[in-house]
Short mmCIF file of C-alpha atoms and ligand atoms in Angstrom, two decimals:
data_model
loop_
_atom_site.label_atom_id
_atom_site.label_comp_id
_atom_site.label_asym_id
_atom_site.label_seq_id
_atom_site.Cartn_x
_atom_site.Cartn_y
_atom_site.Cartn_z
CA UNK A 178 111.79 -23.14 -8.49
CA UNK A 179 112.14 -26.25 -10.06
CA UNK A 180 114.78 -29.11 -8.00
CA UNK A 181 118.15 -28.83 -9.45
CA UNK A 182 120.79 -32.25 -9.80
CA UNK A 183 123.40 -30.51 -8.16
CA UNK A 184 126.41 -33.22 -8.40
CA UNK A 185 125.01 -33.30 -12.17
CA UNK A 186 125.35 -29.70 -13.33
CA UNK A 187 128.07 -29.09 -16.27
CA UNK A 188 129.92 -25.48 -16.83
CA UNK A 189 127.05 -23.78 -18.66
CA UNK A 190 124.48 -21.23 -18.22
CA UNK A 191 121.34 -22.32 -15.79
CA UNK A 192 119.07 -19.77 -15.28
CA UNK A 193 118.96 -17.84 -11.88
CA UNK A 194 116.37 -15.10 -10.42
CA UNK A 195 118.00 -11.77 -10.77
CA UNK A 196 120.84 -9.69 -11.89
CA UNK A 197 122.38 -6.60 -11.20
CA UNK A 198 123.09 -3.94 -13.12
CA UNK A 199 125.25 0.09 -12.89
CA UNK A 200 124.78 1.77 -16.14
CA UNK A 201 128.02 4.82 -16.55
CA UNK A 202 126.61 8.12 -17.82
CA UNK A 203 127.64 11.38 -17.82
CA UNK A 204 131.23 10.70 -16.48
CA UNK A 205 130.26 8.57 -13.68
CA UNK A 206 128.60 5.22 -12.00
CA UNK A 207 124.80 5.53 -11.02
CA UNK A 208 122.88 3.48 -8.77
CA UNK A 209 123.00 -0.43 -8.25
CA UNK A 210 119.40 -1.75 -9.79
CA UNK A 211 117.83 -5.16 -9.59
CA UNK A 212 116.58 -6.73 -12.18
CA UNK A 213 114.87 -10.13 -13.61
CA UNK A 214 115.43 -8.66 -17.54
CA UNK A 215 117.80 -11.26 -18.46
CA UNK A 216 118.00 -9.38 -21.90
CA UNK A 217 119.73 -5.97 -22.93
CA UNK A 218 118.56 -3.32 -25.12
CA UNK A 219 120.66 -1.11 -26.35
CA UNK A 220 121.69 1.27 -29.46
CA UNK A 221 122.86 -1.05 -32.67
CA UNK A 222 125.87 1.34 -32.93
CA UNK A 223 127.10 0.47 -29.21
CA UNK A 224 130.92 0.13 -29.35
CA UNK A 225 130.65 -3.65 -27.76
CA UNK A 226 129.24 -5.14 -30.77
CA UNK A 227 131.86 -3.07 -33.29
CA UNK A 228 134.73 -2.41 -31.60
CA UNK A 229 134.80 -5.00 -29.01
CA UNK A 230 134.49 -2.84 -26.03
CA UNK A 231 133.80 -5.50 -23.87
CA UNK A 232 135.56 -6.97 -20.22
CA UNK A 233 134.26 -9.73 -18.06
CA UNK A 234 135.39 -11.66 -14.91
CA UNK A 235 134.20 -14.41 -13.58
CA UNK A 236 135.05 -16.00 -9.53
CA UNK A 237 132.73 -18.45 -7.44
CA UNK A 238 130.73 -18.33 -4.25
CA UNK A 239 131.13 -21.78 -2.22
CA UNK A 240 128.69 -23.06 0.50
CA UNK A 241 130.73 -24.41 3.58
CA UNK A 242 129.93 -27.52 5.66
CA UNK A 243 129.04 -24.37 7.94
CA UNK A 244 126.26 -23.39 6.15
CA UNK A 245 128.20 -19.68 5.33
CA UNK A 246 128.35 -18.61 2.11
CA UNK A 247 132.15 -17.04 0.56
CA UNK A 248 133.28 -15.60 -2.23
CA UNK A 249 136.99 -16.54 -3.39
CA UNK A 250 139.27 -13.36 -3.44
CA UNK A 251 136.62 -10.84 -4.84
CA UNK A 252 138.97 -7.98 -4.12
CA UNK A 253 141.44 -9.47 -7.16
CA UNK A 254 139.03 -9.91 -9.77
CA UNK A 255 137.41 -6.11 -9.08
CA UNK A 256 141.64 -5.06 -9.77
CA UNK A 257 141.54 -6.88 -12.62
CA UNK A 258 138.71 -5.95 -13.61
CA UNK A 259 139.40 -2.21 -13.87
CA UNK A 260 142.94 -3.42 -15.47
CA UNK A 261 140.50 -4.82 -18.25
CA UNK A 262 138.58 -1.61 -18.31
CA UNK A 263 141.88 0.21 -18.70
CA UNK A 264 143.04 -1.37 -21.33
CA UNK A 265 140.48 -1.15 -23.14
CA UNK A 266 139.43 2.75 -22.60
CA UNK A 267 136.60 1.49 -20.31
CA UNK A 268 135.75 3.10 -17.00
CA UNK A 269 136.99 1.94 -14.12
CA UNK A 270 135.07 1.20 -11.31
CA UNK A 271 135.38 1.73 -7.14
CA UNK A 272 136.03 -1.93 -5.70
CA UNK A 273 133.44 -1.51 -3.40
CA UNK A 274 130.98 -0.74 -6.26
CA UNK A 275 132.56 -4.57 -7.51
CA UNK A 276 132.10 -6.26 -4.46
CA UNK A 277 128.70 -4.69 -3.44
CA UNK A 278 127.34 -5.88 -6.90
CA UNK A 279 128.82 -9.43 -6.03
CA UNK A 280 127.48 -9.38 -2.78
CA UNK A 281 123.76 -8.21 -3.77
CA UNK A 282 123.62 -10.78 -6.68
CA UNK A 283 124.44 -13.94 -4.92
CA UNK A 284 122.52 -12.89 -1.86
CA UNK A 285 119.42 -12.57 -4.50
CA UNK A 286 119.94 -15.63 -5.74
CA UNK A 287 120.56 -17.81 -2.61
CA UNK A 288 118.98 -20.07 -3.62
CA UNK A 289 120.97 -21.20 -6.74
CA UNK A 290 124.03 -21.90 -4.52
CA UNK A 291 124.85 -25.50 -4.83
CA UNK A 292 124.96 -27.33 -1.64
CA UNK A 293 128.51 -28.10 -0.08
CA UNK A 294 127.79 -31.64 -0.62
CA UNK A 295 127.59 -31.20 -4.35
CA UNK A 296 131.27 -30.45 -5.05
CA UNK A 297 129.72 -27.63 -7.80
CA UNK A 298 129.52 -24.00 -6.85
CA UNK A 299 128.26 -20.39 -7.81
CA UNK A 300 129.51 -18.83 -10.89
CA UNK A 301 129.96 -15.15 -10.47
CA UNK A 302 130.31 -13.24 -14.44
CA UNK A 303 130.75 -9.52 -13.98
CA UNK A 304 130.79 -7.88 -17.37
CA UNK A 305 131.33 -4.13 -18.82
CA UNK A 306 130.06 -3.22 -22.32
CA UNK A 307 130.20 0.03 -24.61
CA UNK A 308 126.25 0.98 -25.34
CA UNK A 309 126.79 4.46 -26.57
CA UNK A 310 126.90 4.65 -29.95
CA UNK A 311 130.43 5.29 -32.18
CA UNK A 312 130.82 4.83 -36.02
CA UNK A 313 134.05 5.66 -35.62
CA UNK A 314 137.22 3.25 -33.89
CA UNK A 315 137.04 5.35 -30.28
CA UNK A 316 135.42 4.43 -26.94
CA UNK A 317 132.39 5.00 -26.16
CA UNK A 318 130.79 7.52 -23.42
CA UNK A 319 127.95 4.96 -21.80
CA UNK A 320 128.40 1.90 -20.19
CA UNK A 321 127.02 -0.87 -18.45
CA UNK A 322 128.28 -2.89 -15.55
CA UNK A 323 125.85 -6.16 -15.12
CA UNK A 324 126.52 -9.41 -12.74
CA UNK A 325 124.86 -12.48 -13.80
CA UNK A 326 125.42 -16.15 -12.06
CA UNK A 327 125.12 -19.23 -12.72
CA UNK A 328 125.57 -22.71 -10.99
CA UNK A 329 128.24 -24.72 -12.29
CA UNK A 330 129.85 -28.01 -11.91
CA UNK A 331 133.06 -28.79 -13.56
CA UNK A 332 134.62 -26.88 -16.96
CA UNK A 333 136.16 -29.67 -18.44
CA UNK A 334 133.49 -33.07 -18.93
CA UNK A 335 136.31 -35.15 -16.82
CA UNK A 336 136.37 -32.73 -13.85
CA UNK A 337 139.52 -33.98 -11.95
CA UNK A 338 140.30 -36.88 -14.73
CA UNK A 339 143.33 -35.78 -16.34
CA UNK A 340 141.95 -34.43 -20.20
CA UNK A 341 144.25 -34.35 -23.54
CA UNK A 342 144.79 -31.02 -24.73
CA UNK A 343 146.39 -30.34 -27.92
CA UNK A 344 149.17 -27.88 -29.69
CA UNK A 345 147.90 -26.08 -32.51
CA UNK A 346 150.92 -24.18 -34.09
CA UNK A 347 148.28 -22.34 -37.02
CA UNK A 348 146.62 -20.15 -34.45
CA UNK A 349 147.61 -17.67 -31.86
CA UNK A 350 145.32 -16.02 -28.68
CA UNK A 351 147.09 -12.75 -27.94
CA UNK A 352 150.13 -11.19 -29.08
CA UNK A 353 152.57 -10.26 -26.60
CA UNK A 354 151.73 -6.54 -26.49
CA UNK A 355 148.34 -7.37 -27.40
CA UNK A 356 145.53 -7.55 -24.64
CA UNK A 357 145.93 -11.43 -23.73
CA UNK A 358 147.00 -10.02 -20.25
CA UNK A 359 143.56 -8.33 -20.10
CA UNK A 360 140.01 -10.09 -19.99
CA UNK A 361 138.60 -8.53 -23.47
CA UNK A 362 136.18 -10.30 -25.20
CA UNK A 363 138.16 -10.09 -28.24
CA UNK A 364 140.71 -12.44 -26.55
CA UNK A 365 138.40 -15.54 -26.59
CA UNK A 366 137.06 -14.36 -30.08
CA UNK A 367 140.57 -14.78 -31.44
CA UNK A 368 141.09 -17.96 -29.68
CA UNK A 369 137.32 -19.76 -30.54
CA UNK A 370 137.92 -21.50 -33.83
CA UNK A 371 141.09 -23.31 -33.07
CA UNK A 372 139.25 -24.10 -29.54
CA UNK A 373 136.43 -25.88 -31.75
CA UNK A 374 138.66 -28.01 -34.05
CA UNK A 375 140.33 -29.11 -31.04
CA UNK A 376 137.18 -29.98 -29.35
CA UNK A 377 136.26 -31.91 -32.84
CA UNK A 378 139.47 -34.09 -32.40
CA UNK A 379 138.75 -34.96 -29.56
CA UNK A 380 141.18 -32.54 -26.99
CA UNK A 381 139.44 -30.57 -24.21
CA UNK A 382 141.23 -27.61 -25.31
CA UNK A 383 144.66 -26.15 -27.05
CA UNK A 384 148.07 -25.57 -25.33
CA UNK A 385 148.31 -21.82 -26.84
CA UNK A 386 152.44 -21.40 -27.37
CA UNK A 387 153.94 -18.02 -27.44
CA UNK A 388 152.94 -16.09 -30.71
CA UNK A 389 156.47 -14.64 -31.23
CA UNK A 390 158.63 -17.60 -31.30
CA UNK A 391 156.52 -20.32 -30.94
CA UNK A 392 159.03 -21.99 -28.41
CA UNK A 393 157.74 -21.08 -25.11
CA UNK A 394 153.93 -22.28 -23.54
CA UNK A 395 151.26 -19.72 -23.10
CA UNK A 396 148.52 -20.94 -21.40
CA UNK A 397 145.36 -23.71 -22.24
CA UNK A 398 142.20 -22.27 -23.45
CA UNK A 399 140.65 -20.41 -20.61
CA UNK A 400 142.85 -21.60 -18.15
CA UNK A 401 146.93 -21.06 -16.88
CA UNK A 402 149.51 -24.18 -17.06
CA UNK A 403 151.53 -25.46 -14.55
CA UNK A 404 153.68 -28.28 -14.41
CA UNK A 405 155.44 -30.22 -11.24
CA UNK A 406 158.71 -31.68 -11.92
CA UNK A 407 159.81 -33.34 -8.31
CA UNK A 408 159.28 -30.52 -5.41
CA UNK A 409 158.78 -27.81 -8.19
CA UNK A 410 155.55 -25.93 -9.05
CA UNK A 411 156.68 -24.42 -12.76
CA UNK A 412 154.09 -21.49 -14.49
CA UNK A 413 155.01 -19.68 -17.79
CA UNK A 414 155.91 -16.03 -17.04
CA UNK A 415 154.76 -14.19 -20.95
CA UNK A 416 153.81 -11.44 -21.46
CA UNK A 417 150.33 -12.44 -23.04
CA UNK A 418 148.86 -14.65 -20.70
CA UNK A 419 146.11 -13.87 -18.08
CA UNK A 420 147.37 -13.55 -14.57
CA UNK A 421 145.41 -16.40 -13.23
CA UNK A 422 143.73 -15.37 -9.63
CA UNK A 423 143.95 -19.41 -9.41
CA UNK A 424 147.28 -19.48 -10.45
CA UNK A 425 148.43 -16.69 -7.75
CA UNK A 426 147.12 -18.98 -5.07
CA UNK A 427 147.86 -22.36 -6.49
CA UNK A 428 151.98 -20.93 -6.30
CA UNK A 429 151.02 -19.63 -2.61
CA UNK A 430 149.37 -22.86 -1.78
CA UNK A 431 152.31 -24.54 -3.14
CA UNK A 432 155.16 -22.51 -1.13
CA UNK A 433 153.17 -23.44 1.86
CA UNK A 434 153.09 -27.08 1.26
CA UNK A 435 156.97 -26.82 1.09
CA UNK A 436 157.00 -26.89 -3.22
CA UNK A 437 159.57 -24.42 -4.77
CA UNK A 438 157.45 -22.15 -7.31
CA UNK A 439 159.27 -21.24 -10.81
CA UNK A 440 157.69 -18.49 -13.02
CA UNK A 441 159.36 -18.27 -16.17
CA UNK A 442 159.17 -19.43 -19.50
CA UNK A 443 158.81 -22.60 -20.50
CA UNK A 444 160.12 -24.16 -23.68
CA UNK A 445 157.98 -26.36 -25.36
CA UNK A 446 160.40 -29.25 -25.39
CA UNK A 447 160.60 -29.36 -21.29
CA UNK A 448 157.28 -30.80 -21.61
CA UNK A 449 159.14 -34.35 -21.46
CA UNK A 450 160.56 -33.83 -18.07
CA UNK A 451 157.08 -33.11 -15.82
CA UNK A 452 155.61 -35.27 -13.57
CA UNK A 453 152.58 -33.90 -13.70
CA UNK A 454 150.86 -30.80 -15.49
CA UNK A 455 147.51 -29.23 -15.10
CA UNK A 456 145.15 -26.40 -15.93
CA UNK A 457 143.94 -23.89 -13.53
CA UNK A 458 141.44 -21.32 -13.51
CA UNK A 459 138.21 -20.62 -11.74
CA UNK A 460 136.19 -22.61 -14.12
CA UNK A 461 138.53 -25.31 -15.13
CA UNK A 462 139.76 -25.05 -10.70
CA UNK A 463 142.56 -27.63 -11.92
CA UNK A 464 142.46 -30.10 -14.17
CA UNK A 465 145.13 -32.55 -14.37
CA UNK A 466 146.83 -33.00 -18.37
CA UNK A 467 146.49 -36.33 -19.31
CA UNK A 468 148.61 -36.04 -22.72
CA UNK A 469 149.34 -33.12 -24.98
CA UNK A 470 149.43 -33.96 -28.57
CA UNK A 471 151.84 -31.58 -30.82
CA UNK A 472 149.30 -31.57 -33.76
CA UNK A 473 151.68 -29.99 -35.90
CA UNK A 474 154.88 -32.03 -35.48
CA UNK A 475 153.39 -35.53 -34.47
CA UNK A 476 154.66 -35.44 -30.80
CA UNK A 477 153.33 -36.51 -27.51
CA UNK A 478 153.53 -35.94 -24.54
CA UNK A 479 151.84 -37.91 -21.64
CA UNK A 480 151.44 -36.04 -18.06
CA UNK A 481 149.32 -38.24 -16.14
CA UNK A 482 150.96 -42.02 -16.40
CA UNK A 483 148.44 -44.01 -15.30
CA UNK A 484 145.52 -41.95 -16.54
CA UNK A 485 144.74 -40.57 -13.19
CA UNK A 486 145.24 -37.19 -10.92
CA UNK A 487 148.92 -37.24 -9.95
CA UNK A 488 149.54 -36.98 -6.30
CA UNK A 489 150.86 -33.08 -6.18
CA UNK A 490 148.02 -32.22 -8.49
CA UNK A 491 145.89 -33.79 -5.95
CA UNK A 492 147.47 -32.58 -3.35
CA UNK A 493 147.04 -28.62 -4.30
CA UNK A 494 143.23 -29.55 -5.66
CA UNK A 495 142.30 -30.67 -2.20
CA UNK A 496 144.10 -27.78 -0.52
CA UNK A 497 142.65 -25.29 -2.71
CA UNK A 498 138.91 -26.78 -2.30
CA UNK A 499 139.35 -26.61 0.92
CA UNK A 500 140.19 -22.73 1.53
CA UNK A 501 137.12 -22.43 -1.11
CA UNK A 502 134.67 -24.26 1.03
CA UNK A 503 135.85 -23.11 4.51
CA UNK A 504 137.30 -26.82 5.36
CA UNK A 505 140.91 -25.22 5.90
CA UNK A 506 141.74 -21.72 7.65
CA UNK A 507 141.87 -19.00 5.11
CA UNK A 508 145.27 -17.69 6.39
CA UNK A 509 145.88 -15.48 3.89
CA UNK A 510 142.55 -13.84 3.68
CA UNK A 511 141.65 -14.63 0.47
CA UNK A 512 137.96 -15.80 1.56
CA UNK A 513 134.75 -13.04 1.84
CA UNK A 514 132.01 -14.67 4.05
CA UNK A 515 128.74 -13.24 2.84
CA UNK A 516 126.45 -12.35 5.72
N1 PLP B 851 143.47 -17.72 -18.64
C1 PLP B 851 142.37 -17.40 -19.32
C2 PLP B 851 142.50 -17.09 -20.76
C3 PLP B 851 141.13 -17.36 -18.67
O1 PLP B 851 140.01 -17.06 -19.34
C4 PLP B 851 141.05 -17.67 -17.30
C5 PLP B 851 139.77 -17.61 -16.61
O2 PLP B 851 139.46 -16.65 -15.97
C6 PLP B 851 142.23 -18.00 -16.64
C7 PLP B 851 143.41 -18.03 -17.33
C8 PLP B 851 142.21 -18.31 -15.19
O3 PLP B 851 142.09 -17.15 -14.41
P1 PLP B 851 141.44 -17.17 -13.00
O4 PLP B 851 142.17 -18.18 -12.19
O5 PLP B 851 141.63 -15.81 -12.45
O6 PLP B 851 140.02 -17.52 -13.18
C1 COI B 852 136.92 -18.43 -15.66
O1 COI B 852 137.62 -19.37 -15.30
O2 COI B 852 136.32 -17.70 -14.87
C2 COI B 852 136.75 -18.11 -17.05
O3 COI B 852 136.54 -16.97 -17.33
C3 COI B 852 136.74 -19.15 -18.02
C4 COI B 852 135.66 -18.85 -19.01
C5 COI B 852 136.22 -18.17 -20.21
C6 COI B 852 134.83 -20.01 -19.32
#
């Protein structure tokens, strides 16, 4: 195995050992197998690369100053998992299938866990596809479950320096009774090309707004908002966002640190009055907003003053990292230790 620059690794795909795979036939889940394929063959008229019959996760395994390895509340991206499944007219799975799979693929591929040192970590990508074959718009009847992972360092280039996103009013993600509450495939298809322009000016990614009105903030690229205005934690409530498993325990993580949490909608405009704002997700973990540019009517707004972390951002980054790496007691049980 060739030495890896741990501290240096970006958010992108490194290749590991093995992967694991469950293929769904006949009305129900086989056996777990281990492979080193990292390819797929399947049948040209699977419904994943026509109809979009496609659901992935994705949640990180952390090496502790302890030496143990955990995984970060496995048990809520299996739920949401199957909620993607369901949505979609996928199978659902048993969360123990989910969380045996997890288990088996980052035990084969100890190796590729960064070092606690490092500050990077073990990416985790569960996906389901369609592979049996449908000319016509209806689900298929074969499936296959298959865990890759990768190790990552940060999503954004800046890590924890505060990034410009941008507001692009000419594209939406997901309509509200659409599947942006779900993690389809088709979701980050819709969302790709105004993603790219705002990566060519210059933005790390685009402040999505509501696709009804276009008043209230949906959520930034692959990742949820939240902004701090004095001893408040403030995260859209819409009804096509993803429920952030980062999000959930940023707002817990917040109550316990004495914040107030507000889930509602957020008009554009109140932009003006935060502190702070960042973007949180399992890749992205938080990263603070420096500025988000209105592309569309010529406005600004700057989040991080000085051009650095705020302190509440800060503050919930290092509390979060610490649950993660085993530095502070997991006392809501959100942490597997793999044995
Ligand atoms: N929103 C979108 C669109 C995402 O792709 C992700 C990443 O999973 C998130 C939010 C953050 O969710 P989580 O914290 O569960 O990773
Ligand atoms: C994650 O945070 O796990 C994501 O899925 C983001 C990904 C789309 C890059």
């Amino acid at each position: 195995m060739q030495e890896i620059e741990w501290s240096k690794l970006s958010f992108g795909y490194y290749p590991t050992a093995w992967n694991v795979r469950c293929y769904y036939r006949d009305g129900k889940w086989g056996e777990i197998e281990e492979t080193q394929d990292t390819n797929i063959s399947m049948h040209m008229a699977a419904t994943c690369l026509h109809y979009g019959q496609e659901a992935f996760e994705g949640l990180k395994a952390f090496k502790g100053k302890d030496g143990k390895t955990r995984l970060f509340r496995v048990e809520e991206n299996a739920l949401r998992m199957n909620r993607s499944c369901e949505g979609i007219m996928m199978p659902e799975m048993p969360v123990e299938l989910f969380t045996e799979m997890v288990t088996k693929v980052v035990k084969l591929n100890i190796d590729y866990l960064p070092p606690y040192e490092s500050g990077a970590s073990l990416y985790i990508r569960p996906l389901v596809i369609g592979t049996g074959p449908q000319v016509g718009v209806r689900p298929a009847n074969e499936y296959l479950f298959i865990i890759f992972v990768t190790p990552v360092g940060p999503y954004f280039k800046d890590g924890f320096k505060p990034t410009p996103m941008a507001i692009l009013r000419g594209y939406d993600r997901a309509a509200p009774l659409g599947t942006g509450t779900i993690k389809v495939g088709g979701n980050y298809a819709a969302g790709i090309k105004a993603g790219h322009i705002a990566h060519e000016k210059g933005y790390s990614a685009v402040l999505f707004l509501d696709a009804k009105e276009k008043k209230y903030i949906d959520e930034c690229g692959p990742a949820n908002f939240f902004g701090i205005k004095g001893n408040k934690y403030i995260t859209p409530k819409s009804e096509s966002i993803l429920p952030s498993i980062t999000n959930k325990s940023l707002m817990q993580v917040a109550k316990d640190l004495g914040m107030e949490v507000e889930r509602r909608p957020i008009p554009v405009e109140e932009l003006a009055e935060f502190d702070e704002a960042g973007a949180c997700g399992t890749a992205a973990v938080i990263s603070p907003i420096l500025r988000i540019d209105d592309l569309d009517d010529n406005h600004s707004y700057v989040l991080a003053k000085e051009g650095e972390a705020g302190p509440v951002c800060t503050k919930l980054y290092n509390a979060l990292r610490a649950i993660q790496y085993g530095d502070a007691e997991d006392k809501h049980g959100w942490v597997t230790i793999i044995e």
